[in-house]
Backbone as ProteinMPNN parsed JSONL, in Angstrom:
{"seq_chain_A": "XXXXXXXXXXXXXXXXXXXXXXXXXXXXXXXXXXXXXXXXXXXXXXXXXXXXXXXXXXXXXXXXXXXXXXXXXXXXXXXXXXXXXXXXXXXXXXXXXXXXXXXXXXXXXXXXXXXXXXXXXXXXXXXXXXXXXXX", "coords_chain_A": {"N_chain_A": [[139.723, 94.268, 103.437], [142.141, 94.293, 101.759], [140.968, 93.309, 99.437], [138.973, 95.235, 98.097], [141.088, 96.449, 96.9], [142.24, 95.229, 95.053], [140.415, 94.117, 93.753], [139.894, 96.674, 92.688], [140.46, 97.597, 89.816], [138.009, 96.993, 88.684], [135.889, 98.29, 89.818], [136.79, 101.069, 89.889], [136.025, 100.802, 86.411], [133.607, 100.675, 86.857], [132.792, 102.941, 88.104], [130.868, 104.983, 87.264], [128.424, 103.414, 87.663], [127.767, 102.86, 89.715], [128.359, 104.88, 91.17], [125.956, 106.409, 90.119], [124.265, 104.267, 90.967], [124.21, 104.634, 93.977], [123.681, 107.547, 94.048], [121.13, 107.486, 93.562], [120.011, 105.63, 95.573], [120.308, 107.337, 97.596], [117.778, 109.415, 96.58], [115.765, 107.725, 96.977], [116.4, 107.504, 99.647], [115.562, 109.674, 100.794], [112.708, 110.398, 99.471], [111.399, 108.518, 101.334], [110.766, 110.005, 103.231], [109.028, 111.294, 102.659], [106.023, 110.422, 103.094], [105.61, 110.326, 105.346], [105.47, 113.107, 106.408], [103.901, 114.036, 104.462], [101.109, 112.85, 105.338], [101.196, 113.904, 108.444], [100.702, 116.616, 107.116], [98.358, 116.464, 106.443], [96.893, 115.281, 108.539], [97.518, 117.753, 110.147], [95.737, 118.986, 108.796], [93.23, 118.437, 108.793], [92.795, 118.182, 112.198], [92.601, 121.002, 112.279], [90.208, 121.425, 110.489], [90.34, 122.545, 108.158], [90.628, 121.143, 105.859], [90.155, 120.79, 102.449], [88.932, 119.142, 99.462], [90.33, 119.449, 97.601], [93.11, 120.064, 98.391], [93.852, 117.745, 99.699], [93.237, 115.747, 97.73], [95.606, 116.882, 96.088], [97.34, 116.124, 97.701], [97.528, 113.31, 98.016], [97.736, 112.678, 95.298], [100.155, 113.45, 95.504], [101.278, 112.042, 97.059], [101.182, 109.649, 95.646], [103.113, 109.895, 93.487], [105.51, 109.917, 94.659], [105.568, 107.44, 95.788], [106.072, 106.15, 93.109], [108.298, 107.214, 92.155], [109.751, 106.156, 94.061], [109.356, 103.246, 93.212], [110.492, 103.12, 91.05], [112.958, 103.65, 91.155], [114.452, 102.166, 93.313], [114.151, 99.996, 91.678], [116.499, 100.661, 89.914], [118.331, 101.417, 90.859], [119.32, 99.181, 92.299], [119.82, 97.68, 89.872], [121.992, 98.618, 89.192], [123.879, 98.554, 91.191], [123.809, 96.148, 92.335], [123.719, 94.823, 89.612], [126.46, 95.564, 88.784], [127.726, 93.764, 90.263], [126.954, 91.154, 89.415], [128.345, 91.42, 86.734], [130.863, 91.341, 87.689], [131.278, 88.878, 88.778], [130.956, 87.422, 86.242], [133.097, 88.081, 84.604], [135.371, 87.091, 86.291], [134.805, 84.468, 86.209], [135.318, 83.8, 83.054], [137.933, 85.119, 83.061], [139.038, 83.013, 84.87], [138.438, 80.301, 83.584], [140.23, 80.625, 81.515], [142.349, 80.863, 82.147], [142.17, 78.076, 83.665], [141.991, 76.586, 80.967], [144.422, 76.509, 80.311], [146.184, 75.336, 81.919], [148.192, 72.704, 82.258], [148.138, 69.123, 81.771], [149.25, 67.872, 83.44], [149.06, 69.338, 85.91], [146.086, 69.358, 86.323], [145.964, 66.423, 86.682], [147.065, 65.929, 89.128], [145.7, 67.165, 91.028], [142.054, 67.291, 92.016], [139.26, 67.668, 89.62], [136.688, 68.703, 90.398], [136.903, 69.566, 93.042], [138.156, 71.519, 91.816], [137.128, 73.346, 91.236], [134.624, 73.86, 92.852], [136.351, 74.853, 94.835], [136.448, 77.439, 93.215], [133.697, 78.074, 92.394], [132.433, 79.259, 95.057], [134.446, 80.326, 95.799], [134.258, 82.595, 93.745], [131.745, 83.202, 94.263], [131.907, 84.82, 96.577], [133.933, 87.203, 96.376], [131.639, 88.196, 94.626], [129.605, 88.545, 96.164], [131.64, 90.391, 98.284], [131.644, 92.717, 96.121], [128.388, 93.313, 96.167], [126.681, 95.942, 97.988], [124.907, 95.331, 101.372], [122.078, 95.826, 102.073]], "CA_chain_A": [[140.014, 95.514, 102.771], [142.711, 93.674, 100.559], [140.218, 92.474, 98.084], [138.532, 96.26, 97.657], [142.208, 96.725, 96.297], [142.746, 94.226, 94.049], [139.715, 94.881, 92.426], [140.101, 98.356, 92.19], [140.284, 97.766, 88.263], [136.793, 96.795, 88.116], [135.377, 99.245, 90.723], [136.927, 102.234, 88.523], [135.662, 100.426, 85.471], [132.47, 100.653, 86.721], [132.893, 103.693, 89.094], [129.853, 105.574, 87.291], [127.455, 102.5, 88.033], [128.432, 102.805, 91.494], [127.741, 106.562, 91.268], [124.644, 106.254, 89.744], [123.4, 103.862, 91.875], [124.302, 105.303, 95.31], [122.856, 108.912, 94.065], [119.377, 106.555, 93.364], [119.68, 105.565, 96.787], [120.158, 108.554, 98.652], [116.998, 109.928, 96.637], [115.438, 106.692, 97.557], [115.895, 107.596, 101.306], [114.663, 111.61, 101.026], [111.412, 109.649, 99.17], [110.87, 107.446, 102.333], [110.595, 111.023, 104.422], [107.844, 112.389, 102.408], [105.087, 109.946, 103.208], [104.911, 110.649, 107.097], [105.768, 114.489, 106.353], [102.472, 114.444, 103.831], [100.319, 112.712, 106.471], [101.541, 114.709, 108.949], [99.999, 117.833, 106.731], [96.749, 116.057, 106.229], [96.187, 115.206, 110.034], [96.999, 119.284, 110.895], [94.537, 120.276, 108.303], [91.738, 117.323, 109.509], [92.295, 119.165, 113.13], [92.34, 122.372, 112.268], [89.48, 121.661, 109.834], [90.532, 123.334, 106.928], [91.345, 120.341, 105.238], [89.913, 120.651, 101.697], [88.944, 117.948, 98.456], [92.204, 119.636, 96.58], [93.901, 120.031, 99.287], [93.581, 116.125, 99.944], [93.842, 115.2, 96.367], [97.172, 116.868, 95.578], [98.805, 115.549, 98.882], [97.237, 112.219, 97.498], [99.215, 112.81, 94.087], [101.915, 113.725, 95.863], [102.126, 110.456, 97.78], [101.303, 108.63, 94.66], [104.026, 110.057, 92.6], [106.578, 109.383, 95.459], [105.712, 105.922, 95.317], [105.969, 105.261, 91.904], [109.074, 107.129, 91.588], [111.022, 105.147, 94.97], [109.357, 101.947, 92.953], [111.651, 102.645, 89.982], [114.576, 104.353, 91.568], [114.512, 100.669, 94.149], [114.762, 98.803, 90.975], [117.18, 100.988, 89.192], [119.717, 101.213, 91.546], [119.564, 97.662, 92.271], [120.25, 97.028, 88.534], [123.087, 99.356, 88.577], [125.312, 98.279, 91.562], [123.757, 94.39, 91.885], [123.925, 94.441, 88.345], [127.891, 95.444, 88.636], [128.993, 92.474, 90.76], [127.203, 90.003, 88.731], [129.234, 91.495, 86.182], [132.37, 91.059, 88.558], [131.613, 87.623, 88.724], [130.961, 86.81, 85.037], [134.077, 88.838, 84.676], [136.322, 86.459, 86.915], [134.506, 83.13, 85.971], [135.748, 84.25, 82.367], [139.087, 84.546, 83.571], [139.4, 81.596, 85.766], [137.925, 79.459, 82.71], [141.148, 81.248, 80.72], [143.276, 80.421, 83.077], [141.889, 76.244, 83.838], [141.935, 75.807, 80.11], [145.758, 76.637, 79.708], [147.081, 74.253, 82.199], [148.921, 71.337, 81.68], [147.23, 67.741, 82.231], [150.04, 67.114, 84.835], [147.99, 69.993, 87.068], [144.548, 68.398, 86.454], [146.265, 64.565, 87.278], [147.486, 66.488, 90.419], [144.026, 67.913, 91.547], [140.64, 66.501, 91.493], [138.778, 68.946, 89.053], [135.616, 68.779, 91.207], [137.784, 70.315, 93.898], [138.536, 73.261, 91.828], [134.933, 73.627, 90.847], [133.936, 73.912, 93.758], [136.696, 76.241, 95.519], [135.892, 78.601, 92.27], [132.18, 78.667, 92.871], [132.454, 79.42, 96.535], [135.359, 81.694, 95.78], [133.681, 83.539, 93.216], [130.119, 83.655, 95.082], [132.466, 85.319, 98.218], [133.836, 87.912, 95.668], [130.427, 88.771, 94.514], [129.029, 89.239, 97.489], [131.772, 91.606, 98.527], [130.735, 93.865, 95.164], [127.47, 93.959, 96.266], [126.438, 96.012, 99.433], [124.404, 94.252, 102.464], [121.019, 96.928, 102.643]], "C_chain_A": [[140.897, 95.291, 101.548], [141.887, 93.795, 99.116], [139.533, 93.57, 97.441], [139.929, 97.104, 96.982], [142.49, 95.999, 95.277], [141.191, 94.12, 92.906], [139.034, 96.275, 92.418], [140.058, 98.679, 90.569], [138.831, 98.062, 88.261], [135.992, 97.831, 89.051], [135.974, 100.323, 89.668], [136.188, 102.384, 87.101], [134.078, 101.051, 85.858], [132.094, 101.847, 87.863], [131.214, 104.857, 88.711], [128.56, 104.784, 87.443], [127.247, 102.566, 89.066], [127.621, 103.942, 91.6], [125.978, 106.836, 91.548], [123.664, 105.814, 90.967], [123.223, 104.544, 93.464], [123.323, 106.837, 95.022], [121.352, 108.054, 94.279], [118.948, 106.488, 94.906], [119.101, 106.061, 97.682], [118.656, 109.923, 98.516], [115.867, 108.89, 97.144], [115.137, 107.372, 99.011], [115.245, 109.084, 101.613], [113.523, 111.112, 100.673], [110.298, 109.066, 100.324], [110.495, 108.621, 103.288], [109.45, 111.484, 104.604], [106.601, 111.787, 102.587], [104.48, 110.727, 105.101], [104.954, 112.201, 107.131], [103.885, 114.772, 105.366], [101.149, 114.123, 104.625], [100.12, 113.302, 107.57], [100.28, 116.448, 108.329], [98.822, 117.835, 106.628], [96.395, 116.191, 107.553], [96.303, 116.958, 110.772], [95.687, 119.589, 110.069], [93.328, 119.535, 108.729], [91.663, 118.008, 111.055], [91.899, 120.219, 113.281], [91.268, 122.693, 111.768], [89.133, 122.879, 108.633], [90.905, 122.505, 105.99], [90.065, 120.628, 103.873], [89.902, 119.609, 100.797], [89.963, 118.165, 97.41], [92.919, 119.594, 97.299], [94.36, 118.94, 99.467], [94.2, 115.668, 98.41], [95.322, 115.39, 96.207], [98.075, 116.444, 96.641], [98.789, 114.191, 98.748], [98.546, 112.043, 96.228], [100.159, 112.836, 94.044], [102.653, 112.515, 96.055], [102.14, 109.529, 96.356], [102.402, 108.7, 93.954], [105.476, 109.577, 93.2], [106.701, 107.795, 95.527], [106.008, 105.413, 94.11], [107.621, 105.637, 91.627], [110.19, 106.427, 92.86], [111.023, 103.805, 94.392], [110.742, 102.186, 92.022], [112.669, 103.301, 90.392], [115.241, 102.932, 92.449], [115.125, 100.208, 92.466], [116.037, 99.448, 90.362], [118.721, 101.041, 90.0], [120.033, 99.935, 92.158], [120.02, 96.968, 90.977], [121.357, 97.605, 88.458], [124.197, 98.729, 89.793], [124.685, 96.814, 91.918], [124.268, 93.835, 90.289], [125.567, 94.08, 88.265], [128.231, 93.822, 89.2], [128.006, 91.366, 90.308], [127.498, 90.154, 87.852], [130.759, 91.077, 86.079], [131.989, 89.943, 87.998], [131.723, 86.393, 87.253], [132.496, 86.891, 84.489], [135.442, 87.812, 84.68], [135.704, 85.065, 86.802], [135.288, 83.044, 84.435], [137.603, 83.933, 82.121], [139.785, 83.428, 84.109], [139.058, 80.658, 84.641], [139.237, 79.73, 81.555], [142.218, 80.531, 81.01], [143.281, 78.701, 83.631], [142.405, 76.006, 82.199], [143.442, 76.075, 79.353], [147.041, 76.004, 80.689], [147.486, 73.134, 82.112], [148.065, 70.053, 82.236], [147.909, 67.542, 83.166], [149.198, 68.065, 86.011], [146.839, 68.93, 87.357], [144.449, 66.73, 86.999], [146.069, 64.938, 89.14], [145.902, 67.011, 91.395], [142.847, 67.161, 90.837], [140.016, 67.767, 90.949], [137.401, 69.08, 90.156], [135.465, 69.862, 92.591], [137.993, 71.755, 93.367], [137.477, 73.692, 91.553], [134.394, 74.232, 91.412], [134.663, 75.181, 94.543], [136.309, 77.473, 94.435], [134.727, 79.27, 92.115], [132.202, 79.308, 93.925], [133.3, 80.851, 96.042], [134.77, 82.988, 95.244], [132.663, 84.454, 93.553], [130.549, 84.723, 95.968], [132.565, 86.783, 97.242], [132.738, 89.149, 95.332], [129.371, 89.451, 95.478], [130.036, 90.768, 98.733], [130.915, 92.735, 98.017], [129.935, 94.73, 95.776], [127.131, 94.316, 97.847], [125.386, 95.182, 99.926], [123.012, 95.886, 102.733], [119.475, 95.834, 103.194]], "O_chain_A": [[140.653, 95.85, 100.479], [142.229, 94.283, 98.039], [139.285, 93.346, 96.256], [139.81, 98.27, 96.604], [143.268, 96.555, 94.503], [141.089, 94.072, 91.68], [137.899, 96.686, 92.175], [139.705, 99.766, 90.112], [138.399, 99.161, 87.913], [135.047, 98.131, 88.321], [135.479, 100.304, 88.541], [135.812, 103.448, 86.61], [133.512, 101.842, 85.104], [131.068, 101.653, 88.515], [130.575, 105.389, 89.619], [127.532, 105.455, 87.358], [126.123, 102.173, 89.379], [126.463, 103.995, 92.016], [125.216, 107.189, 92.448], [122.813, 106.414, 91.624], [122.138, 104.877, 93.94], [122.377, 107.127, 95.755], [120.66, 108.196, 95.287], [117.964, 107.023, 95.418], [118.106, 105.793, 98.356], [118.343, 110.797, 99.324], [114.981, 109.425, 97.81], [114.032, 107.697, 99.445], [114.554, 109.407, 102.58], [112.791, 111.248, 101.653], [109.067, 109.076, 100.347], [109.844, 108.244, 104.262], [108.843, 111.888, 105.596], [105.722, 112.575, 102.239], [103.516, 111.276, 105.635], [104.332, 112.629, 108.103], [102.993, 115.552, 105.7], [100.211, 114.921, 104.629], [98.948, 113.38, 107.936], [99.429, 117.058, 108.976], [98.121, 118.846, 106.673], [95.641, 117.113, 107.866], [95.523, 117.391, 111.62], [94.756, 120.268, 110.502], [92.358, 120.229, 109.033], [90.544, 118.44, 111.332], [91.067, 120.588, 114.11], [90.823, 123.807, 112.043], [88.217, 123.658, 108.368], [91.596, 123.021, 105.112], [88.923, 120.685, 104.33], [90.829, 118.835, 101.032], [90.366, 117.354, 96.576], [93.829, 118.854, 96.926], [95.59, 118.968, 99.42], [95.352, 115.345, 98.119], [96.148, 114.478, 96.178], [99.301, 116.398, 96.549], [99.764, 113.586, 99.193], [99.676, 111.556, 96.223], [101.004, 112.523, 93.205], [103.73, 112.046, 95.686], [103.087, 108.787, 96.092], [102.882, 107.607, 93.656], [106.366, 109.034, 92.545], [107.711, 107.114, 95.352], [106.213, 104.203, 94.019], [108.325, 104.802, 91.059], [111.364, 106.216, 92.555], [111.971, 103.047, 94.598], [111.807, 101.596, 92.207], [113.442, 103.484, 89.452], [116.425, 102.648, 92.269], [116.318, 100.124, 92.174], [116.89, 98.566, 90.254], [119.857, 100.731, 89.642], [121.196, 99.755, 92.517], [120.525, 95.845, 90.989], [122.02, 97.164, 87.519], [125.322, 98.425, 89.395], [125.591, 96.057, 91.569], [124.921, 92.85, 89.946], [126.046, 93.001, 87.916], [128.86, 92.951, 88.6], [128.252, 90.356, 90.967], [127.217, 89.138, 87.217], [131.514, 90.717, 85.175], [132.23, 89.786, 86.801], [132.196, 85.263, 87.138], [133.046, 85.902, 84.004], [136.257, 87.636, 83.774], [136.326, 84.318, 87.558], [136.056, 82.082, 84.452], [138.256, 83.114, 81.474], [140.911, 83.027, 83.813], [139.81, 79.725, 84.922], [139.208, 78.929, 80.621], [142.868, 79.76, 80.304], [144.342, 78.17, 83.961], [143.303, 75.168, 82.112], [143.638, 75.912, 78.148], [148.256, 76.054, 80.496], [146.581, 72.42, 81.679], [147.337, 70.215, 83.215], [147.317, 66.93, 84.055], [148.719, 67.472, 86.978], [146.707, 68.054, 88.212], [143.522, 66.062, 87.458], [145.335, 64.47, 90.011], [145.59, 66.937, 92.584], [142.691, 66.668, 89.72], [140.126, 68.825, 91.569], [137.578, 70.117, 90.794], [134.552, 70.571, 93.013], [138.02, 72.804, 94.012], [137.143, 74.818, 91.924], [133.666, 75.129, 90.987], [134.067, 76.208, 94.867], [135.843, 78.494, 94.94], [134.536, 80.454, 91.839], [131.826, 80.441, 93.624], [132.901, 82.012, 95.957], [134.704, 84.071, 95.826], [132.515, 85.666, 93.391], [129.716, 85.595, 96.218], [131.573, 87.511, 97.213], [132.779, 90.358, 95.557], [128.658, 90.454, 95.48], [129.568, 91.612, 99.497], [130.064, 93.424, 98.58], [130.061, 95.93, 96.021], [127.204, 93.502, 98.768], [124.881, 94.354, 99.168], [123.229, 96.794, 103.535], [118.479, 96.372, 103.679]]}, "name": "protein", "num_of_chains": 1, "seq": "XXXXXXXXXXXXXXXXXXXXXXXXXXXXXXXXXXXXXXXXXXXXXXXXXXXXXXXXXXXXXXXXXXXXXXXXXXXXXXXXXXXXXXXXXXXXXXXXXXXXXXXXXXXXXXXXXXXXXXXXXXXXXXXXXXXXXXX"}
């Protein structure tokens, strides 16, 4: 929970990306309702035998349009809060590269650089993967 505090900058910063994306989502999951709800209307009217070739069509259209718009609402809200935390991490590689290239050679004697390389990748990757949620 710490670490959703400490970058609290960049979460604010990017608090309408966030937004964005989560609204995407949540129409995302009302999207996923309307397929078995339109089938559903087809199979009463195929029993009842009132099912019509417009009738059919526009519940066709319907489904088609729902698909096309969960395809780009999927990618869009994946670009908006994935996008953020590989922002984060460009962000804090940035920094950390700010911060390596203003210490003294007696550090770098002291430490194998390979070593920090490596906890910085890892570290950073961990970071990033907070950012981004787990769906």
């Amino acid at each position: 929970m710490r670490v959703f505090f400490e970058l609290g900058w960049f979460f604010k910063e990017r608090k309408l990306h966030y937004a964005v994306g989560i609204f995407m989502l949540l129409i995302v999951a009302f999207l996923g309702v309307l397929p078995p709800r339109i089938i559903g209307f087809v199979v009463d009217e195929i029993s009842k035998g009132t099912l019509t070739r417009s009738y059919l069509l526009m519940w066709l259209g319907v489904l088609a349009g729902a698909a096309l718009a969960m395809y780009a609402l999927r990618y869009a809200w994946r670009i908006m809060i994935f996008g953020s935390s590989i922002l984060l991490a460009r962000n804090l590689r940035e920094q950390l590269f700010r911060h390596f290239t203003r210490m003294s050679p007696a550090f770098y004697q002291k430490r194998r650089v390979g070593d920090l390389m490596a906890h910085a990748t890892n570290d950073i990757q961990a970071v990033q993967q907070t950012a981004e949620p787990e769906f």
